[in-house]
Amino acid sequence: MEPQRSPLLEVKGNIELKKPLVKAPSRLPLLGSRFKRGPDQMEDALEPEKKRTRGLGTATKVATSYPRAPALTTVPQAQGQTAAPKVPKKTAPQRSTSVATVLKNQKPGPAVPAKKPVTAAAPPKPGGKKPSKRPAWDLKGQLCDLNTELKRCRERTQTLDQENQQLRDQLREAQKQTTALGAERRTLEGELDRVRAQAEQDQRELGNLSARVLELEEWLGTQEGLVQGLQKEQLELQEERRGLVMRLEEQERRLQASEAALSDSQAEVASLLQEAAAQVALLAERGERLHGLEMERRRLHNQLQELKGNIRVFCRIRPVLPGEPTPPPGFLLFPSGPGGPSDPPTHLSLLRSDERRGTLSGMPAAPTRHDFSFDRVFPPGSGQDEVFEEIAMLVQSALDGYPVCIFAYGQTGSGKTFTMEGGPGGDPQVEGLIPRALRHLFSVAGELSSQGWTYSFVASYVEIYNETVRDLLATGTRKGHGGECEIHRAGPGSEELIVTNARYVPVSCEKEVEALLHLARQNRAVARTAQNERSSRSHSVFQLQISGEHTGRGVQCGALLNLVDLAGSERLDPGLALGPGERERLRETQAINSSLSTLGLVIMALSNKESHVPYRNSKLTYLLQNSLGGSAKMLMFVNISPLEENVSESLNSLRFASKVNQCVIGTAQANRK
């Protein structure tokens, strides 16, 4: 919508319009021009030169005649607006005044009368004819006429000036009226907008009220339906109330009967409470008896283990692997026990033929038979489950608070790592002693929890390589660095030994143990020797700290379970490997043989009750110090190769194991508080 122009702007625009003024004809002669005269004027041109020259020196003014200004017209007024006169534009040498106002879309209003200018009366003309011109020689008359004409022009000019001033006053008045009318118009427009907005708001409110009325009418209909439903429901409730009153009366009668029965029941409850108190006392007595039986079981279990020996030696012969030569018949024999073939074998016979020895007749000497006796011998066909079944009771002693240490001893390739950790691939049938022992401990701890015992387990896994302790559970930047780990006592006056900078990981399930074994298997130091392509060149020690507590009786127990996979026990000559790493392999073999010799010396010193036991001669014996003494239970697996080519190393291992089996250590004592 095009905005409406202010009347004042329209008036100013009309004033600024440039319109050509109509020039009024002049009756005065122009200077320097020649006039055409008739025959009656020819005489004026023949005047003496003196008369003509007298008028030349007089200054004459040429005045133009102005047409009479038209009366001020009026324009229709609308909404309090009046017409404004249009001011004429002055042009020289003519003057003309024109006033016009244009107001668009306005209603007509009262007209403002314009004052008619007063003009000077023209001199009467006799006869209604044009006065005749004076002759040319009558300069004085002409001058008089000119003065008269000049006077008349001045009067006309004065009249026009007055008229112009009046028009200007009228214009100012019209402009004032226009300004006032514009303000009033704007006020009325604002009021109109407010009225329209109010009308729209009222219309919306009316619509809302109409919708509300409809909604209330609908709600009223709904309420009427609800009232009818409630009235119907009230009738039903009244009927139901009558039924409930009847039932209440029936219940009261039954209540009276129940109260009578209740009195009888209270007497019976009192009797039952007495019986319950007797049962609680009996239960407490049986709990005490059960605890006593558990303690007796632990004592008898420990006594049974002591009868078997606090230092026991088991011998295990691995089967022949694919690609290996079959040993000759009679090379390894397993004599039956006193009970016949049904008894587990405990003896081993090994035949050795020495080609360097001969008789006087030049014939080779008969093979030499070497007999050994151990606590248990496992032939090549024995499985992992059969081996663990024999040591399960010993492992359970750790839950009773007795330190337990299990070794796997033998030359490289005899099956030590297989016995302790198991075979690759995660086959449950070939799991080693470590995962089976922890599964057994978790199971027994769960059974003892019903008797009030709670157990916690913390595992660590280290290796001793060239008398340097390394953490097999290290990850990140510490992986493969063993110089940071040292063996120290846990605190001043404490007998507990810990490995500094080693990870101690709490475990509670088999999956956590499997993850630790997998990590340790990757970190363990291995190397290729002449005995085995992948040979363990370090001692690996898996330690499980067991803490048990019976909160009801305030009893605590703690023990350490050690499962040790010793390095290969072969002598120097068979173990040397040709190549750039010969010296490194030589140092490894020397460190291994030194630590194994120290282990034998420690066991002998304990058996002989010597005052000084050389634990500190080796990192291995120093770490296992608390699990080798008189308060510990120890078992050694001596692993034997079935090949005839390894008979020399097999004999050395069997002889070392026989010496250990002959040792007797004092009675073990449980670590209880």
XYZ file of C-alpha atoms in Angstrom:
673
model
C 0.000 0.000 0.000
C 1.425 3.390 -1.069
C 2.020 5.714 1.918
C -0.199 8.843 2.003
C 1.583 12.120 1.375
C 1.268 14.949 3.812
C -0.838 17.883 2.621
C 2.016 20.251 3.458
C 4.348 18.339 1.149
C 1.723 18.480 -1.587
C 1.449 22.239 -1.170
C 5.211 22.641 -1.300
C 5.323 20.471 -4.377
C 2.717 22.597 -6.097
C 4.653 25.738 -5.253
C 7.794 24.293 -6.749
C 6.059 23.421 -10.033
C 7.536 25.466 -12.809
C 4.839 26.831 -15.071
C 5.425 29.478 -17.730
C 3.832 32.772 -16.957
C 1.592 34.453 -19.538
C 3.150 37.648 -20.589
C 0.733 40.584 -20.586
C 0.878 42.850 -23.598
C 2.491 46.208 -22.889
C 1.177 49.462 -24.130
C 4.494 51.249 -23.605
C 6.827 51.815 -26.521
C 10.165 50.053 -26.392
C 13.320 52.146 -26.327
C 15.441 52.152 -29.418
C 12.663 50.718 -31.564
C 10.929 52.187 -34.486
C 7.164 52.607 -34.499
C 4.980 52.371 -37.468
C 2.795 55.402 -37.689
C -0.126 56.417 -39.773
C -0.615 59.483 -41.875
C -1.756 61.442 -38.859
C 1.474 60.771 -37.082
C 3.801 61.814 -39.805
C 3.760 65.335 -38.570
C 5.216 64.339 -35.262
C 8.305 63.183 -37.035
C 8.771 66.632 -38.613
C 9.133 68.402 -35.227
C 12.127 70.601 -34.763
C 15.310 68.986 -33.672
C 15.322 70.989 -30.457
C 12.075 69.490 -29.218
C 13.214 65.981 -29.937
C 16.554 66.388 -28.263
C 14.948 67.777 -25.144
C 13.275 64.464 -24.430
C 16.322 62.336 -25.186
C 18.122 63.309 -22.035
C 15.196 62.298 -19.830
C 15.376 58.835 -18.368
C 12.352 56.820 -19.254
C 11.182 53.674 -17.625
C 9.410 50.980 -19.512
C 6.799 49.282 -17.390
C 4.949 46.235 -18.377
C 1.367 45.902 -17.644
C 0.411 43.133 -15.295
C -2.711 41.163 -15.866
C -5.136 41.211 -13.054
C -4.564 38.319 -10.668
C -7.399 35.863 -10.550
C -9.261 35.349 -7.346
C -7.930 32.717 -4.925
C -9.736 29.507 -5.653
C -10.717 27.087 -2.972
C -10.292 23.345 -2.905
C -12.292 20.802 -1.001
C -11.111 20.066 2.544
C -11.099 16.643 4.173
C -10.471 15.653 7.752
C -9.593 19.103 8.961
C -7.342 20.072 6.024
C -7.652 23.350 4.061
C -6.422 24.327 0.641
C -3.117 26.199 0.455
C -2.526 28.897 -2.195
C 0.203 28.314 -4.703
C 2.904 30.944 -4.680
C 3.810 32.122 -8.198
C 7.398 32.140 -9.220
C 8.795 35.579 -9.994
C 10.400 36.070 -13.338
C 11.905 39.224 -14.695
C 10.716 41.347 -16.327
C 7.165 39.935 -15.877
C 5.167 38.925 -12.760
C 2.386 36.403 -12.452
C 0.788 34.765 -9.417
C -0.860 31.336 -9.493
C -2.062 29.494 -6.403
C -3.278 25.893 -6.565
C -3.452 23.148 -3.982
C -3.861 19.500 -4.660
C -5.087 17.168 -1.949
C -5.656 13.586 -2.940
C -8.506 11.475 -1.640
C -9.888 14.191 0.629
C -13.492 15.119 1.319
C -14.651 18.627 0.325
C -14.663 21.220 3.058
C -15.617 24.849 3.484
C -13.920 27.180 1.023
C -11.792 30.076 2.173
C -12.890 33.264 0.398
C -10.114 35.104 -1.368
C -9.850 38.812 -1.048
C -10.229 40.574 -4.355
C -7.398 43.011 -4.837
C -8.309 46.631 -5.206
C -7.063 48.049 -8.485
C -6.755 51.664 -9.473
C -9.502 52.948 -11.621
C -8.512 53.596 -15.168
C -8.947 57.182 -16.379
C -12.132 57.691 -18.228
C -11.886 57.527 -21.880
C -14.142 60.046 -23.650
C -16.276 58.580 -26.242
C -15.024 55.191 -25.465
C -12.281 55.707 -27.962
C -8.682 55.315 -27.658
C -6.962 58.629 -26.858
C -5.029 59.877 -29.704
C -1.313 59.976 -29.495
C 0.434 63.202 -29.008
C 2.512 64.512 -31.814
C 6.161 63.773 -31.791
C 7.103 67.294 -31.072
C 4.940 67.363 -27.913
C 7.556 65.861 -25.734
C 6.190 67.416 -22.632
C 2.834 65.893 -23.258
C 4.439 62.557 -23.976
C 6.418 62.868 -20.754
C 3.245 63.665 -18.906
C 1.605 60.654 -20.415
C 4.553 58.535 -19.493
C 4.484 59.826 -15.930
C 0.820 59.090 -15.783
C 1.415 55.631 -17.133
C 4.286 55.177 -14.675
C 2.108 56.255 -11.795
C -0.581 53.871 -12.921
C 1.985 51.062 -13.155
C 3.271 51.833 -9.668
C -0.195 51.744 -8.294
C -0.736 48.462 -10.110
C 2.530 47.135 -8.698
C 1.554 48.204 -5.190
C -1.808 46.557 -5.614
C -0.152 43.370 -6.799
C 2.284 43.462 -3.868
C -0.571 43.783 -1.436
C -2.374 40.984 -3.179
C 0.782 38.884 -3.090
C 1.237 39.575 0.627
C -2.345 38.566 1.249
C -1.785 35.397 -0.693
C 1.369 34.701 1.312
C -0.560 35.197 4.557
C -3.254 32.902 3.283
C -0.560 30.359 2.328
C 0.982 30.468 5.823
C -2.431 30.107 7.383
C -3.171 27.194 5.059
C 0.155 25.587 5.952
C -0.585 25.923 9.656
C -3.999 24.416 9.120
C -2.391 21.655 7.037
C 0.109 20.900 9.844
C -2.615 20.808 12.443
C -4.817 18.686 10.230
C -1.881 16.320 9.562
C -1.241 15.902 13.297
C -4.913 15.372 13.903
C -5.014 12.924 11.008
C -2.113 10.938 12.450
C -3.768 10.935 15.858
C -6.980 9.688 14.314
C -5.089 7.029 12.336
C -3.349 5.807 15.534
C -6.676 5.747 17.306
C -8.137 3.878 14.338
C -5.329 1.291 14.527
C -5.919 0.834 18.259
C -9.631 0.476 17.650
C -8.967 -2.082 14.912
C -6.522 -4.022 17.147
C -9.017 -3.945 19.982
C -11.675 -5.144 17.577
C -9.468 -8.007 16.410
C -8.673 -8.922 20.016
C -12.352 -8.795 20.890
C -13.055 -10.975 17.870
C -10.468 -13.516 18.996
C -11.817 -13.452 22.531
C -15.276 -13.936 21.101
C -14.021 -16.969 19.153
C -12.315 -18.347 22.249
C -15.421 -17.822 24.308
C -17.480 -19.536 21.650
C -15.102 -22.504 21.654
C -15.156 -22.493 25.457
C -18.950 -22.476 25.391
C -18.935 -25.450 23.052
C -16.390 -27.205 25.230
C -18.407 -26.509 28.358
C -21.534 -27.749 26.660
C -19.714 -30.941 25.698
C -18.279 -31.258 29.221
C -21.756 -30.666 30.636
C -23.068 -33.505 28.485
C -20.227 -35.700 29.690
C -20.885 -34.765 33.301
C -24.540 -35.532 32.877
C -23.548 -38.967 31.568
C -21.191 -39.399 34.501
C -23.906 -38.355 36.918
C -26.204 -40.927 35.439
C -23.414 -43.534 35.682
C -22.677 -42.531 39.262
C -26.316 -42.778 40.156
C -26.389 -46.243 38.651
C -23.165 -47.125 40.457
C -24.603 -45.741 43.665
C -27.494 -48.114 43.349
C -25.089 -50.969 42.761
C -22.975 -49.912 45.734
C -25.992 -49.783 47.931
C -26.815 -53.291 46.877
C -23.206 -54.308 47.446
C -23.245 -52.591 50.835
C -26.180 -54.710 51.888
C -24.226 -57.760 50.800
C -21.133 -56.580 52.688
C -23.158 -56.000 55.814
C -24.301 -59.561 55.623
C -20.724 -60.732 55.033
C -19.525 -58.586 57.934
C -21.936 -60.253 60.217
C -20.679 -63.588 58.961
C -17.058 -62.477 59.453
C -17.785 -61.356 62.980
C -19.130 -64.763 63.775
C -16.045 -66.311 62.199
C -13.809 -63.856 64.073
C -15.200 -64.977 67.339
C -14.428 -68.536 66.336
C -10.910 -67.478 65.219
C -10.197 -65.737 68.494
C -11.002 -68.911 70.235
C -8.672 -70.784 67.904
C -6.031 -68.058 68.343
C -5.819 -68.601 72.024
C -5.133 -72.235 71.301
C -2.536 -71.303 68.671
C -0.704 -68.949 71.031
C -0.160 -71.749 73.391
C 1.154 -73.829 70.513
C 3.431 -70.955 69.378
C 4.905 -70.688 72.825
C 5.684 -74.358 72.643
C 7.234 -73.904 69.177
C 9.347 -70.988 70.401
C 10.757 -73.176 73.062
C 11.545 -75.796 70.456
C 13.122 -73.115 68.189
C 15.351 -71.937 71.029
C 16.406 -75.518 71.541
C 17.093 -75.821 67.792
C 19.171 -72.603 67.801
C 21.208 -73.938 70.677
C 21.590 -77.208 68.833
C 22.566 -75.366 65.652
C 25.198 -73.378 67.518
C 26.467 -76.582 69.027
C 26.605 -78.210 65.632
C 28.363 -75.122 64.236
C 30.974 -75.478 66.903
C 31.203 -79.144 66.128
C 31.459 -78.427 62.410
C 34.223 -75.919 63.030
C 35.965 -78.462 65.210
C 35.556 -81.073 62.508
C 36.979 -78.658 59.945
C 39.983 -78.007 62.155
C 40.312 -81.760 62.713
C 40.095 -82.315 58.973
C 42.881 -79.828 58.417
C 44.975 -81.473 61.111
C 44.418 -84.945 59.699
C 45.001 -83.651 56.200
C 48.274 -82.124 57.280
C 49.176 -85.299 59.139
C 48.457 -87.319 56.030
C 50.690 -85.044 53.999
C 53.405 -85.341 56.613
C 53.133 -89.105 56.514
C 53.660 -88.875 52.810
C 56.618 -86.615 53.534
C 57.065 -82.862 53.672
C 59.536 -83.273 50.827
C 58.146 -85.536 48.162
C 59.538 -86.373 44.747
C 57.482 -87.468 41.755
C 59.049 -88.747 38.572
C 57.358 -88.214 35.229
C 58.514 -89.603 31.878
C 57.231 -87.770 28.854
C 55.972 -89.740 25.833
C 57.974 -90.104 22.616
C 57.086 -87.252 20.252
C 56.460 -87.732 16.523
C 59.721 -87.849 14.617
C 61.786 -89.088 17.578
C 63.423 -92.544 17.599
C 61.671 -95.256 19.563
C 63.704 -96.331 22.627
C 64.865 -99.974 22.656
C 62.824 -102.526 24.606
C 63.675 -102.616 28.283
C 65.241 -99.143 28.266
C 62.688 -97.926 30.834
C 60.920 -100.307 33.169
C 58.219 -99.606 35.771
C 58.137 -102.450 38.343
C 54.847 -103.059 40.101
C 54.372 -102.167 43.751
C 53.700 -104.523 46.655
C 49.981 -104.583 45.830
C 50.561 -105.688 42.275
C 49.706 -103.904 39.016
C 46.768 -102.124 40.705
C 49.121 -100.090 42.890
C 50.496 -96.851 41.400
C 54.140 -97.357 40.315
C 56.784 -95.928 42.608
C 59.934 -97.503 41.083
C 61.840 -96.874 37.899
C 64.570 -98.957 36.221
C 66.807 -97.534 33.505
C 69.182 -99.638 31.408
C 72.370 -98.068 30.128
C 74.766 -99.734 27.699
C 78.283 -98.320 27.539
C 80.002 -99.230 24.275
C 83.332 -97.989 25.561
C 83.421 -100.778 28.128
C 84.226 -104.362 27.079
C 85.144 -107.753 28.436
C 88.482 -109.544 28.153
C 87.102 -111.540 25.260
C 86.410 -108.358 23.335
C 82.664 -108.630 23.616
C 80.665 -105.509 24.711
C 79.765 -105.354 28.374
C 76.247 -106.067 29.504
C 74.023 -103.027 29.988
C 73.931 -101.527 33.459
C 70.616 -101.322 35.275
C 69.870 -98.324 37.488
C 66.954 -98.581 39.920
C 65.287 -95.566 41.534
C 62.444 -95.266 44.013
C 60.189 -92.194 44.396
C 56.892 -91.305 46.012
C 55.173 -91.701 42.664
C 56.236 -92.496 39.098
C 54.147 -91.415 36.121
C 54.758 -93.478 32.949
C 54.619 -91.822 29.499
C 50.903 -92.557 29.156
C 49.901 -90.587 32.266
C 47.677 -87.588 31.585
C 47.632 -84.122 33.134
C 44.492 -84.884 35.144
C 46.107 -87.966 36.680
C 49.187 -85.952 37.678
C 47.115 -83.170 39.271
C 44.904 -85.622 41.140
C 47.983 -86.751 43.036
C 48.920 -83.239 44.161
C 45.401 -81.762 44.653
C 45.451 -82.444 48.410
C 48.848 -80.805 48.688
C 47.563 -77.695 46.879
C 44.573 -77.573 49.237
C 47.001 -77.371 52.171
C 47.719 -73.791 51.072
C 44.098 -72.905 51.967
C 44.715 -74.350 55.434
C 47.624 -71.930 55.963
C 50.617 -74.117 55.013
C 53.232 -72.769 52.539
C 53.486 -75.055 49.518
C 56.230 -75.212 46.872
C 56.116 -77.430 43.758
C 59.133 -77.721 41.416
C 59.515 -79.066 37.913
C 63.124 -80.243 37.501
C 64.867 -81.838 34.541
C 66.870 -81.294 31.413
C 65.730 -79.169 28.518
C 62.993 -80.850 26.519
C 61.902 -83.253 29.268
C 58.424 -81.713 29.647
C 58.806 -79.344 32.634
C 56.912 -76.419 31.099
C 54.228 -78.753 29.768
C 53.750 -80.164 33.267
C 53.455 -76.728 34.909
C 51.662 -74.602 32.275
C 50.197 -77.146 29.864
C 50.196 -77.408 26.105
C 49.326 -74.760 23.517
C 45.872 -74.261 22.032
C 43.864 -74.037 25.258
C 42.852 -77.716 25.247
C 41.403 -78.525 28.726
C 42.867 -82.042 28.532
C 46.451 -80.695 28.416
C 46.118 -77.922 31.003
C 49.087 -77.742 33.349
C 49.341 -77.707 37.110
C 49.097 -73.906 37.455
C 45.612 -73.424 35.903
C 44.333 -76.664 37.483
C 45.641 -75.702 40.935
C 43.975 -72.275 40.837
C 40.694 -73.746 39.611
C 40.797 -76.225 42.487
C 41.537 -73.456 45.011
C 38.674 -71.283 43.727
C 36.302 -74.244 43.985
C 37.297 -75.223 47.530
C 37.204 -71.588 48.675
C 33.639 -71.355 47.360
C 32.656 -74.446 49.354
C 34.246 -73.099 52.537
C 32.377 -69.796 52.147
C 29.230 -71.578 53.390
C 31.075 -72.215 56.655
C 31.942 -68.528 57.105
C 35.380 -68.453 55.420
C 36.326 -65.763 52.917
C 39.458 -65.977 50.782
C 41.378 -63.554 48.580
C 44.070 -64.427 46.019
C 46.910 -62.247 44.666
C 49.134 -63.610 41.872
C 52.628 -62.673 40.689
C 54.853 -64.226 38.041
C 58.611 -63.562 37.782
C 61.595 -65.206 36.139
C 65.215 -65.414 37.259
C 67.540 -65.120 34.276
C 71.308 -64.976 34.856
C 70.624 -64.091 38.510
C 68.450 -61.166 37.433
C 64.799 -60.982 38.469
C 62.327 -59.985 35.736
C 58.613 -59.398 35.977
C 56.760 -61.648 33.507
C 53.545 -59.638 33.990
C 55.146 -56.311 33.033
C 53.461 -54.310 30.309
C 54.245 -51.140 28.370
C 57.700 -49.545 28.742
C 58.684 -51.852 31.640
C 58.266 -54.910 29.463
C 61.540 -56.849 29.133
C 63.444 -54.764 31.738
C 64.535 -56.840 34.742
C 67.014 -54.540 36.483
C 64.237 -52.764 38.324
C 63.095 -55.857 40.302
C 64.803 -56.757 43.580
C 63.945 -59.151 46.411
C 63.356 -57.418 49.777
C 61.497 -57.998 52.991
C 58.060 -56.443 53.216
C 59.048 -54.350 56.251
C 61.246 -54.139 59.310
C 60.969 -57.319 61.336
C 58.787 -58.995 58.696
C 59.563 -62.444 57.363
C 57.552 -61.913 54.188
C 59.573 -61.419 50.992
C 58.369 -59.299 48.075
C 59.757 -58.399 44.655
C 59.967 -54.662 44.168
C 58.479 -53.149 40.987
C 56.723 -56.440 40.199
C 52.981 -56.592 39.494
C 50.790 -58.280 42.094
C 47.434 -58.938 40.431
C 44.301 -59.942 42.394
C 42.594 -62.907 40.721
C 39.203 -64.472 41.327
C 38.422 -66.590 38.256
C 40.062 -68.873 35.715
C 39.944 -66.358 32.828
C 42.098 -63.897 34.734
C 44.664 -66.634 35.402
C 44.694 -67.660 31.731
C 45.363 -64.062 30.682
C 48.307 -63.835 33.113
C 49.783 -67.114 31.885
C 49.487 -65.990 28.272
C 51.284 -62.729 29.047
C 54.026 -64.495 31.021
C 54.540 -67.044 28.236
C 55.239 -64.212 25.791
C 57.673 -62.417 28.117
C 59.720 -65.403 29.266
C 63.341 -65.570 28.108
C 63.830 -68.496 25.719
C 66.658 -69.459 23.366
C 67.647 -72.210 20.964
C 70.155 -74.756 22.221
C 71.438 -78.068 21.002
C 68.912 -79.837 23.243
C 65.706 -78.114 22.191
C 64.691 -75.612 19.537
C 62.692 -73.613 22.083
C 64.319 -74.044 25.465
C 63.509 -72.208 28.691
C 66.681 -70.526 29.814
C 65.344 -69.105 33.063
C 63.548 -70.153 36.252
C 59.899 -69.054 36.241
C 58.211 -68.660 39.644
C 54.433 -68.337 39.902
C 53.403 -67.205 43.392
C 49.868 -67.051 44.759
C 49.319 -65.257 48.051
C 46.291 -66.731 49.843
C 44.531 -64.877 52.666
C 41.615 -66.446 54.545
C 39.430 -65.117 57.351
C 36.564 -66.457 59.452
C 34.865 -63.299 60.685
C 32.501 -65.131 63.012
C 35.333 -66.665 65.039
C 38.048 -64.093 64.376
C 40.390 -66.636 62.785
C 42.794 -65.656 59.994
C 45.211 -67.728 57.950
C 47.627 -66.973 55.140
C 49.964 -68.989 52.974
C 52.024 -68.792 49.806
C 51.694 -71.265 46.933
C 54.794 -71.490 44.694
C 54.716 -73.258 41.329
C 58.244 -73.236 39.850
C 59.371 -74.210 36.373
C 63.154 -74.601 36.671
C 65.531 -74.034 33.799
C 67.164 -76.950 31.946
C 69.565 -78.929 34.160
C 71.879 -80.236 31.418
C 75.617 -80.016 31.863
C 77.853 -77.644 29.933
C 79.198 -79.889 27.196
C 75.901 -81.154 25.728
C 74.305 -77.726 26.002
C 76.860 -75.701 24.060
C 75.697 -74.218 20.762
C 78.013 -73.268 17.984
C 77.648 -69.818 16.654
C 77.985 -66.158 17.613
C 76.023 -66.621 20.866
C 78.223 -69.369 22.320
C 79.569 -67.249 25.182
C 76.098 -65.992 26.099
C 74.744 -69.557 26.198
C 77.751 -70.578 28.318
C 77.020 -67.866 30.911
C 73.354 -68.893 30.987
C 74.237 -72.549 31.608
C 76.681 -71.649 34.364
C 74.083 -69.471 36.138
C 71.439 -72.203 35.840
C 73.711 -74.960 37.185
C 74.844 -72.681 40.029
C 71.286 -71.912 41.139
C 70.262 -75.602 40.896
C 73.297 -76.619 42.950
C 72.372 -73.994 45.569
C 68.841 -75.412 45.661
C 70.280 -78.877 46.423
C 72.545 -77.441 49.115
C 69.626 -75.616 50.759
C 67.526 -78.800 50.852
C 70.446 -80.775 52.295
C 71.100 -78.120 54.946
C 67.430 -78.143 55.942
C 67.448 -81.919 56.135
C 70.604 -81.970 58.252
C 69.216 -79.244 60.571
C 72.261 -77.072 59.920
C 72.437 -73.706 61.625
C 73.223 -71.868 58.413
C 71.161 -72.407 55.282
C 72.673 -70.733 52.172
C 69.478 -69.094 50.925
C 71.271 -65.962 49.676
C 73.683 -67.877 47.440
C 71.041 -67.754 44.720
C 68.147 -65.461 43.845
C 65.977 -68.559 43.396
C 66.479 -69.951 46.895
C 66.311 -66.460 48.442
C 62.911 -65.816 46.820
C 61.603 -69.257 47.929
C 63.108 -69.035 51.420
C 59.780 -69.054 53.280
C 58.507 -72.008 51.231
C 61.511 -74.315 51.765
C 61.811 -74.327 55.560
C 60.364 -76.621 58.197
C 56.916 -74.927 58.097
C 56.471 -75.601 54.375
C 55.464 -78.534 52.201
C 57.588 -79.204 49.129
C 57.157 -81.456 46.084
C 59.568 -81.941 43.198
C 58.706 -83.274 39.769
C 61.725 -84.785 38.076
C 60.990 -84.921 34.357
C 62.776 -87.538 32.263
C 63.229 -87.848 28.517
C 62.421 -91.343 27.123
C 65.159 -91.121 24.462
C 68.271 -93.251 24.785
C 70.437 -90.412 23.562
C 69.555 -88.414 26.716
C 70.320 -91.253 29.133
C 73.285 -89.417 30.671
C 71.256 -86.337 31.569
C 68.356 -88.522 32.706
C 70.640 -90.372 35.137
C 71.933 -87.064 36.539
C 68.384 -85.803 37.094
C 67.285 -89.066 38.722
C 70.279 -89.106 41.057
C 69.628 -85.493 42.138
C 65.961 -86.281 42.748
C 66.882 -89.375 44.787
C 69.043 -87.264 47.073
C 66.196 -84.817 47.596
C 63.767 -87.666 48.256
C 65.983 -88.954 51.067
C 65.810 -85.616 52.912
C 63.431 -85.189 55.832
C 62.294 -81.750 56.976
C 60.612 -80.981 60.291
C 56.880 -80.884 60.899
C 55.042 -78.159 59.035
C 53.122 -75.554 61.017
C 50.128 -73.615 59.773
C 50.319 -69.835 59.561
C 47.260 -68.899 61.638
C 46.400 -65.867 63.738
